[in-house]
Amino acid sequence: DIVLTQTPPSSPVTLGQPASISCRSSQSLAHSDGNTYLSWLHQRPGQPPRVLIYKVSNRLSGVPDRFSGSGAGTDFTLKISRVEADDVGIYYCMQVTQFPHTFGQGTKVEIK
Amino acid sequence: QVQLVQSGAEVKKPGASVKVSCKGSGYMFASHAIHWVRLGPGQRLEWMGWINVGSTETKFSQKFQGRITIKRDLYANTVYLELSSLTSEDTAVYYCARDGGFWSGYQDFWGQGTLVTVSS
């Protein structure tokens, strides 16, 4: 199985300041079809997860443009340009390049 | 509007089985695969399996092989997850999620979650 490792495990941030989360994969997530199937999800307590970014850098409809994704191969990053109060929760990277799909261990974003 | 509505919370004894349903509405049910994902206490999200609702093809995480079943009922617009031989490690919130489309790379709608508690 592909193992995804996120850093940091927790990220206290000041409102209005940027935040960055890293996700490293145990093997390349490049698919033979030319796409890289790495997503970023956000989950608030008591709510289902929500996909923010798919295929590394594509924002799902309705996701604010302060969220951006980048990376290739085995190293990926989610950036929040200016953190808002609504952004607290746990962020997960997820790969769907290969079965079984797998998730990172999560990064908790909280306000300082 | 697209909705996935899951069945209610369950409490099961070790060794028992649980069946969780996920009813879709607001879209062509057979056109999107459904994933099952769970979140245990203090754990990361865990992908369990997937069903191509149109073809009934399924794929499972090896971790659950032999004790997981995913089925669909097109007349009821419902997908079912069944997990057998439950242990306390299966205590979790179980989510169904709609796949965005063939090789879309995302799940665009999620059920509200079903808490399954395994306790003697």
PDB file of C-alpha atoms in Angstrom:
ATOM      1  CA  ASP A   1       0.000   0.000   0.000  1.00  0.00           C
ATOM      2  CA  ILE A   2       1.112   3.583  -0.625  1.00  0.00           C
ATOM      3  CA  VAL A   3       1.969   5.377   2.628  1.00  0.00           C
ATOM      4  CA  LEU A   4       1.350   9.117   2.867  1.00  0.00           C
ATOM      5  CA  THR A   5       3.199  11.074   5.545  1.00  0.00           C
ATOM      6  CA  GLN A   6       2.057  14.585   6.454  1.00  0.00           C
ATOM      7  CA  THR A   7       3.981  17.310   8.226  1.00  0.00           C
ATOM      8  CA  PRO A   8       3.506  19.029  10.547  1.00  0.00           C
ATOM      9  CA  PRO A   9       1.080  16.992  12.676  1.00  0.00           C
ATOM     10  CA  SER A  10      -0.279  20.213  14.099  1.00  0.00           C
ATOM     11  CA  SER A  11      -0.136  23.826  12.929  1.00  0.00           C
ATOM     12  CA  PRO A  12      -1.165  26.719  15.186  1.00  0.00           C
ATOM     13  CA  VAL A  13      -1.664  29.754  12.968  1.00  0.00           C
ATOM     14  CA  THR A  14      -2.618  33.387  13.392  1.00  0.00           C
ATOM     15  CA  LEU A  15      -5.746  34.587  11.613  1.00  0.00           C
ATOM     16  CA  GLY A  16      -4.830  36.211   8.323  1.00  0.00           C
ATOM     17  CA  GLN A  17      -1.442  34.492   8.158  1.00  0.00           C
ATOM     18  CA  PRO A  18      -0.472  31.738   5.717  1.00  0.00           C
ATOM     19  CA  ALA A  19      -0.278  28.025   6.493  1.00  0.00           C
ATOM     20  CA  SER A  20       1.409  25.207   4.663  1.00  0.00           C
ATOM     21  CA  ILE A  21       1.069  21.424   4.939  1.00  0.00           C
ATOM     22  CA  SER A  22       3.355  18.884   3.343  1.00  0.00           C
ATOM     23  CA  CYS A  23       2.484  15.371   2.152  1.00  0.00           C
ATOM     24  CA  ARG A  24       5.125  12.883   1.123  1.00  0.00           C
ATOM     25  CA  SER A  25       4.294   9.602  -0.604  1.00  0.00           C
ATOM     26  CA  SER A  26       6.185   6.316  -0.299  1.00  0.00           C
ATOM     27  CA  GLN A  27       6.098   6.024  -4.088  1.00  0.00           C
ATOM     28  CA  SER A  28       5.326   8.207  -7.066  1.00  0.00           C
ATOM     29  CA  LEU A  29       1.661   9.105  -7.458  1.00  0.00           C
ATOM     30  CA  ALA A  30       2.005   9.677 -11.202  1.00  0.00           C
ATOM     31  CA  HIS A  31      -0.473   7.475 -13.042  1.00  0.00           C
ATOM     32  CA  SER A  32       0.156   5.930 -16.441  1.00  0.00           C
ATOM     33  CA  ASP A  33      -2.637   8.137 -17.820  1.00  0.00           C
ATOM     34  CA  GLY A  34      -0.498  11.202 -17.152  1.00  0.00           C
ATOM     35  CA  ASN A  35      -2.434  12.425 -14.117  1.00  0.00           C
ATOM     36  CA  THR A  36      -1.336  12.497 -10.490  1.00  0.00           C
ATOM     37  CA  TYR A  37      -4.202  11.617  -8.211  1.00  0.00           C
ATOM     38  CA  LEU A  38      -3.386  13.451  -5.008  1.00  0.00           C
ATOM     39  CA  SER A  39      -6.210  15.236  -3.189  1.00  0.00           C
ATOM     40  CA  TRP A  40      -6.522  17.395  -0.094  1.00  0.00           C
ATOM     41  CA  LEU A  41      -9.501  17.119   2.238  1.00  0.00           C
ATOM     42  CA  HIS A  42     -10.666  19.175   5.212  1.00  0.00           C
ATOM     43  CA  GLN A  43     -12.669  17.799   8.095  1.00  0.00           C
ATOM     44  CA  ARG A  44     -14.268  19.725  10.923  1.00  0.00           C
ATOM     45  CA  PRO A  45     -15.251  17.878  14.139  1.00  0.00           C
ATOM     46  CA  GLY A  46     -18.523  16.021  13.747  1.00  0.00           C
ATOM     47  CA  GLN A  47     -18.697  16.658  10.007  1.00  0.00           C
ATOM     48  CA  PRO A  48     -17.825  14.527   6.991  1.00  0.00           C
ATOM     49  CA  PRO A  49     -14.632  15.353   5.126  1.00  0.00           C
ATOM     50  CA  ARG A  50     -14.747  17.715   2.189  1.00  0.00           C
ATOM     51  CA  VAL A  51     -12.435  17.604  -0.819  1.00  0.00           C
ATOM     52  CA  LEU A  52     -10.689  20.926  -1.424  1.00  0.00           C
ATOM     53  CA  ILE A  53      -8.104  20.067  -4.061  1.00  0.00           C
ATOM     54  CA  TYR A  54      -7.872  17.153  -6.501  1.00  0.00           C
ATOM     55  CA  LYS A  55      -5.244  16.031  -9.008  1.00  0.00           C
ATOM     56  CA  VAL A  56      -2.625  18.018  -7.061  1.00  0.00           C
ATOM     57  CA  SER A  57      -3.758  21.545  -7.866  1.00  0.00           C
ATOM     58  CA  ASN A  58      -7.404  21.664  -8.996  1.00  0.00           C
ATOM     59  CA  ARG A  59      -9.854  23.325  -6.644  1.00  0.00           C
ATOM     60  CA  LEU A  60     -13.252  21.694  -6.338  1.00  0.00           C
ATOM     61  CA  SER A  61     -16.178  23.977  -7.186  1.00  0.00           C
ATOM     62  CA  GLY A  62     -16.914  26.388  -4.344  1.00  0.00           C
ATOM     63  CA  VAL A  63     -13.497  26.124  -2.687  1.00  0.00           C
ATOM     64  CA  PRO A  64     -12.018  29.571  -1.964  1.00  0.00           C
ATOM     65  CA  ASP A  65      -8.947  30.536  -3.966  1.00  0.00           C
ATOM     66  CA  ARG A  66      -6.936  31.045  -0.782  1.00  0.00           C
ATOM     67  CA  PHE A  67      -6.428  27.263  -0.955  1.00  0.00           C
ATOM     68  CA  SER A  68      -3.826  26.039  -3.427  1.00  0.00           C
ATOM     69  CA  GLY A  69      -2.065  22.754  -4.061  1.00  0.00           C
ATOM     70  CA  SER A  70       1.237  21.992  -5.708  1.00  0.00           C
ATOM     71  CA  GLY A  71       3.782  19.240  -6.131  1.00  0.00           C
ATOM     72  CA  ALA A  72       4.668  16.244  -8.249  1.00  0.00           C
ATOM     73  CA  GLY A  73       5.899  12.686  -7.928  1.00  0.00           C
ATOM     74  CA  THR A  74       6.156  12.053  -4.203  1.00  0.00           C
ATOM     75  CA  ASP A  75       6.090  15.550  -2.651  1.00  0.00           C
ATOM     76  CA  PHE A  76       3.026  17.717  -2.355  1.00  0.00           C
ATOM     77  CA  THR A  77       1.972  20.872  -0.529  1.00  0.00           C
ATOM     78  CA  LEU A  78      -1.294  22.492   0.469  1.00  0.00           C
ATOM     79  CA  LYS A  79      -1.129  26.229   1.115  1.00  0.00           C
ATOM     80  CA  ILE A  80      -3.684  28.494   2.713  1.00  0.00           C
ATOM     81  CA  SER A  81      -2.761  32.048   1.797  1.00  0.00           C
ATOM     82  CA  ARG A  82      -4.635  33.735   4.659  1.00  0.00           C
ATOM     83  CA  VAL A  83      -6.138  31.531   7.344  1.00  0.00           C
ATOM     84  CA  GLU A  84      -9.704  32.271   8.374  1.00  0.00           C
ATOM     85  CA  ALA A  85     -11.567  31.025  11.455  1.00  0.00           C
ATOM     86  CA  ASP A  86     -13.539  28.602   9.289  1.00  0.00           C
ATOM     87  CA  ASP A  87     -10.336  26.840   8.233  1.00  0.00           C
ATOM     88  CA  VAL A  88      -9.752  25.109  11.575  1.00  0.00           C
ATOM     89  CA  GLY A  89      -9.941  21.346  11.582  1.00  0.00           C
ATOM     90  CA  ILE A  90      -7.936  18.450  10.252  1.00  0.00           C
ATOM     91  CA  TYR A  91      -6.464  18.377   6.777  1.00  0.00           C
ATOM     92  CA  TYR A  92      -5.705  15.092   5.029  1.00  0.00           C
ATOM     93  CA  CYS A  93      -3.938  14.275   1.818  1.00  0.00           C
ATOM     94  CA  MET A  94      -5.311  11.294  -0.072  1.00  0.00           C
ATOM     95  CA  GLN A  95      -4.092   9.327  -3.056  1.00  0.00           C
ATOM     96  CA  VAL A  96      -6.390   7.582  -5.528  1.00  0.00           C
ATOM     97  CA  THR A  97      -3.670   6.673  -8.025  1.00  0.00           C
ATOM     98  CA  GLN A  98      -3.581   3.117  -6.816  1.00  0.00           C
ATOM     99  CA  PHE A  99      -5.904   0.769  -4.910  1.00  0.00           C
ATOM    100  CA  PRO A 100      -6.222   0.725  -1.999  1.00  0.00           C
ATOM    101  CA  HIS A 101      -6.686   4.446  -1.757  1.00  0.00           C
ATOM    102  CA  THR A 102      -4.843   5.815   1.263  1.00  0.00           C
ATOM    103  CA  PHE A 103      -4.792   8.905   3.459  1.00  0.00           C
ATOM    104  CA  GLY A 104      -2.137  10.816   5.315  1.00  0.00           C
ATOM    105  CA  GLN A 105      -2.350  10.840   9.091  1.00  0.00           C
ATOM    106  CA  GLY A 106      -3.807  14.345   9.155  1.00  0.00           C
ATOM    107  CA  THR A 107      -2.642  17.828  10.153  1.00  0.00           C
ATOM    108  CA  LYS A 108      -4.600  19.726  12.764  1.00  0.00           C
ATOM    109  CA  VAL A 109      -4.914  23.429  12.005  1.00  0.00           C
ATOM    110  CA  GLU A 110      -5.897  25.602  14.943  1.00  0.00           C
ATOM    111  CA  ILE A 111      -5.912  29.317  15.642  1.00  0.00           C
ATOM    112  CA  LYS A 112      -3.247  30.681  17.992  1.00  0.00           C
TER     113      LYS A 112
ATOM    114  CA  GLN B   1     -29.619  18.650  -5.096  1.00  0.00           C
ATOM    115  CA  VAL B   2     -27.291  15.719  -4.604  1.00  0.00           C
ATOM    116  CA  GLN B   3     -27.615  14.019  -1.234  1.00  0.00           C
ATOM    117  CA  LEU B   4     -26.279  10.888   0.389  1.00  0.00           C
ATOM    118  CA  VAL B   5     -28.211   9.875   3.500  1.00  0.00           C
ATOM    119  CA  GLN B   6     -26.867   7.121   5.706  1.00  0.00           C
ATOM    120  CA  SER B   7     -28.603   4.856   8.190  1.00  0.00           C
ATOM    121  CA  GLY B   8     -28.480   5.503  11.918  1.00  0.00           C
ATOM    122  CA  ALA B   9     -25.990   4.649  14.620  1.00  0.00           C
ATOM    123  CA  GLU B  10     -25.402   1.014  15.539  1.00  0.00           C
ATOM    124  CA  VAL B  11     -24.138  -0.750  18.653  1.00  0.00           C
ATOM    125  CA  LYS B  12     -22.827  -4.248  18.088  1.00  0.00           C
ATOM    126  CA  LYS B  13     -21.182  -6.964  20.143  1.00  0.00           C
ATOM    127  CA  PRO B  14     -17.781  -8.370  19.168  1.00  0.00           C
ATOM    128  CA  GLY B  15     -18.136 -11.051  16.524  1.00  0.00           C
ATOM    129  CA  ALA B  16     -21.354  -9.621  15.129  1.00  0.00           C
ATOM    130  CA  SER B  17     -21.946  -8.027  11.729  1.00  0.00           C
ATOM    131  CA  VAL B  18     -23.163  -4.556  10.851  1.00  0.00           C
ATOM    132  CA  LYS B  19     -24.904  -3.267   7.732  1.00  0.00           C
ATOM    133  CA  VAL B  20     -24.824   0.449   6.919  1.00  0.00           C
ATOM    134  CA  SER B  21     -26.884   1.926   4.103  1.00  0.00           C
ATOM    135  CA  CYS B  22     -26.266   4.971   1.926  1.00  0.00           C
ATOM    136  CA  LYS B  23     -29.189   6.322  -0.089  1.00  0.00           C
ATOM    137  CA  GLY B  24     -28.458   8.655  -2.955  1.00  0.00           C
ATOM    138  CA  SER B  25     -30.785  11.233  -4.447  1.00  0.00           C
ATOM    139  CA  GLY B  26     -30.670  14.170  -6.835  1.00  0.00           C
ATOM    140  CA  TYR B  27     -28.551  12.479  -9.495  1.00  0.00           C
ATOM    141  CA  MET B  28     -28.360   9.428 -11.789  1.00  0.00           C
ATOM    142  CA  PHE B  29     -27.500   6.878  -9.129  1.00  0.00           C
ATOM    143  CA  ALA B  30     -25.904   4.339 -11.463  1.00  0.00           C
ATOM    144  CA  SER B  31     -23.535   6.920 -12.955  1.00  0.00           C
ATOM    145  CA  HIS B  32     -21.239   7.395  -9.966  1.00  0.00           C
ATOM    146  CA  ALA B  33     -19.220   4.969  -7.910  1.00  0.00           C
ATOM    147  CA  ILE B  34     -19.540   5.017  -4.126  1.00  0.00           C
ATOM    148  CA  HIS B  35     -16.633   4.798  -1.704  1.00  0.00           C
ATOM    149  CA  TRP B  36     -16.717   3.768   1.940  1.00  0.00           C
ATOM    150  CA  VAL B  37     -14.324   5.510   4.321  1.00  0.00           C
ATOM    151  CA  ARG B  38     -14.129   5.283   8.092  1.00  0.00           C
ATOM    152  CA  LEU B  39     -12.640   7.350  10.916  1.00  0.00           C
ATOM    153  CA  GLY B  40     -11.834   5.567  14.160  1.00  0.00           C
ATOM    154  CA  PRO B  41     -11.086   7.360  17.445  1.00  0.00           C
ATOM    155  CA  GLY B  42      -7.599   8.833  17.281  1.00  0.00           C
ATOM    156  CA  GLN B  43      -7.099   7.338  13.831  1.00  0.00           C
ATOM    157  CA  ARG B  44      -6.634   8.680  10.339  1.00  0.00           C
ATOM    158  CA  LEU B  45      -9.300   8.376   7.664  1.00  0.00           C
ATOM    159  CA  GLU B  46      -9.271   4.871   6.225  1.00  0.00           C
ATOM    160  CA  TRP B  47     -10.509   3.863   2.784  1.00  0.00           C
ATOM    161  CA  MET B  48     -12.382   0.582   2.950  1.00  0.00           C
ATOM    162  CA  GLY B  49     -13.708  -0.103  -0.496  1.00  0.00           C
ATOM    163  CA  TRP B  50     -15.570   1.067  -3.575  1.00  0.00           C
ATOM    164  CA  ILE B  51     -18.404  -0.083  -5.790  1.00  0.00           C
ATOM    165  CA  ASN B  52     -19.029   0.847  -9.383  1.00  0.00           C
ATOM    166  CA  VAL B  53     -22.773   1.271  -8.949  1.00  0.00           C
ATOM    167  CA  GLY B  54     -23.457   0.748 -12.650  1.00  0.00           C
ATOM    168  CA  SER B  55     -21.489  -2.480 -13.069  1.00  0.00           C
ATOM    169  CA  THR B  56     -21.364  -3.769  -9.438  1.00  0.00           C
ATOM    170  CA  GLU B  57     -17.582  -4.134  -9.709  1.00  0.00           C
ATOM    171  CA  THR B  58     -16.048  -3.780  -6.260  1.00  0.00           C
ATOM    172  CA  LYS B  59     -12.584  -3.183  -4.878  1.00  0.00           C
ATOM    173  CA  PHE B  60     -11.623  -3.512  -1.232  1.00  0.00           C
ATOM    174  CA  SER B  61      -8.708  -2.724   0.977  1.00  0.00           C
ATOM    175  CA  GLN B  62      -6.855  -5.971   1.674  1.00  0.00           C
ATOM    176  CA  LYS B  63      -7.212  -5.154   5.368  1.00  0.00           C
ATOM    177  CA  PHE B  64     -10.931  -5.982   5.193  1.00  0.00           C
ATOM    178  CA  GLN B  65     -10.820  -8.777   2.647  1.00  0.00           C
ATOM    179  CA  GLY B  66     -12.998 -11.659   3.659  1.00  0.00           C
ATOM    180  CA  ARG B  67     -15.270  -9.713   5.979  1.00  0.00           C
ATOM    181  CA  ILE B  68     -16.484  -6.794   3.845  1.00  0.00           C
ATOM    182  CA  THR B  69     -19.345  -6.755   1.373  1.00  0.00           C
ATOM    183  CA  ILE B  70     -20.530  -3.784  -0.652  1.00  0.00           C
ATOM    184  CA  LYS B  71     -23.748  -4.138  -2.625  1.00  0.00           C
ATOM    185  CA  ARG B  72     -26.176  -1.847  -4.381  1.00  0.00           C
ATOM    186  CA  ASP B  73     -29.913  -1.784  -4.972  1.00  0.00           C
ATOM    187  CA  LEU B  74     -30.681   0.321  -8.040  1.00  0.00           C
ATOM    188  CA  TYR B  75     -34.412   0.320  -7.329  1.00  0.00           C
ATOM    189  CA  ALA B  76     -33.804   1.805  -3.891  1.00  0.00           C
ATOM    190  CA  ASN B  77     -30.885   4.048  -5.014  1.00  0.00           C
ATOM    191  CA  THR B  78     -28.986   2.584  -2.085  1.00  0.00           C
ATOM    192  CA  VAL B  79     -25.545   1.144  -1.480  1.00  0.00           C
ATOM    193  CA  TYR B  80     -24.904  -1.130   1.485  1.00  0.00           C
ATOM    194  CA  LEU B  81     -21.720  -1.770   3.436  1.00  0.00           C
ATOM    195  CA  GLU B  82     -21.629  -4.938   5.485  1.00  0.00           C
ATOM    196  CA  LEU B  83     -18.750  -5.708   7.826  1.00  0.00           C
ATOM    197  CA  SER B  84     -18.573  -8.980   9.711  1.00  0.00           C
ATOM    198  CA  SER B  85     -16.556 -10.422  12.617  1.00  0.00           C
ATOM    199  CA  LEU B  86     -16.526  -7.046  14.334  1.00  0.00           C
ATOM    200  CA  THR B  87     -13.959  -6.179  16.995  1.00  0.00           C
ATOM    201  CA  SER B  88     -13.484  -3.059  19.109  1.00  0.00           C
ATOM    202  CA  GLU B  89     -11.052  -1.868  16.416  1.00  0.00           C
ATOM    203  CA  ASP B  90     -14.048  -1.429  14.095  1.00  0.00           C
ATOM    204  CA  THR B  91     -15.586   1.236  16.324  1.00  0.00           C
ATOM    205  CA  ALA B  92     -15.640   4.231  14.000  1.00  0.00           C
ATOM    206  CA  VAL B  93     -17.738   6.672  12.032  1.00  0.00           C
ATOM    207  CA  TYR B  94     -18.412   5.200   8.608  1.00  0.00           C
ATOM    208  CA  TYR B  95     -18.910   7.505   5.617  1.00  0.00           C
ATOM    209  CA  CYS B  96     -20.082   6.858   2.098  1.00  0.00           C
ATOM    210  CA  ALA B  97     -18.869   9.244  -0.565  1.00  0.00           C
ATOM    211  CA  ARG B  98     -19.817   9.704  -4.197  1.00  0.00           C
ATOM    212  CA  ASP B  99     -17.035   9.468  -6.734  1.00  0.00           C
ATOM    213  CA  GLY B 100     -16.881  12.547  -8.949  1.00  0.00           C
ATOM    214  CA  GLY B 101     -16.816  10.454 -12.111  1.00  0.00           C
ATOM    215  CA  PHE B 102     -14.615   8.110 -14.065  1.00  0.00           C
ATOM    216  CA  TRP B 103     -11.025   8.936 -13.050  1.00  0.00           C
ATOM    217  CA  SER B 104     -12.153  12.316 -11.687  1.00  0.00           C
ATOM    218  CA  GLY B 105      -9.799  11.884  -8.746  1.00  0.00           C
ATOM    219  CA  TYR B 106     -12.199  13.136  -6.088  1.00  0.00           C
ATOM    220  CA  GLN B 107     -15.276  12.406  -4.023  1.00  0.00           C
ATOM    221  CA  ASP B 108     -17.697  15.295  -4.329  1.00  0.00           C
ATOM    222  CA  PHE B 109     -20.564  14.424  -1.961  1.00  0.00           C
ATOM    223  CA  TRP B 110     -20.426  12.643   1.364  1.00  0.00           C
ATOM    224  CA  GLY B 111     -22.975  11.056   3.638  1.00  0.00           C
ATOM    225  CA  GLN B 112     -23.431  12.429   7.139  1.00  0.00           C
ATOM    226  CA  GLY B 113     -21.642   9.473   8.718  1.00  0.00           C
ATOM    227  CA  THR B 114     -22.836   6.493  10.749  1.00  0.00           C
ATOM    228  CA  LEU B 115     -21.334   5.754  14.158  1.00  0.00           C
ATOM    229  CA  VAL B 116     -20.738   2.057  14.722  1.00  0.00           C
ATOM    230  CA  THR B 117     -19.781   1.117  18.267  1.00  0.00           C
ATOM    231  CA  VAL B 118     -18.494  -2.371  18.986  1.00  0.00           C
ATOM    232  CA  SER B 119     -18.670  -3.192  22.662  1.00  0.00           C
ATOM    233  CA  SER B 120     -19.424  -6.168  24.843  1.00  0.00           C
TER     234      SER B 120
END
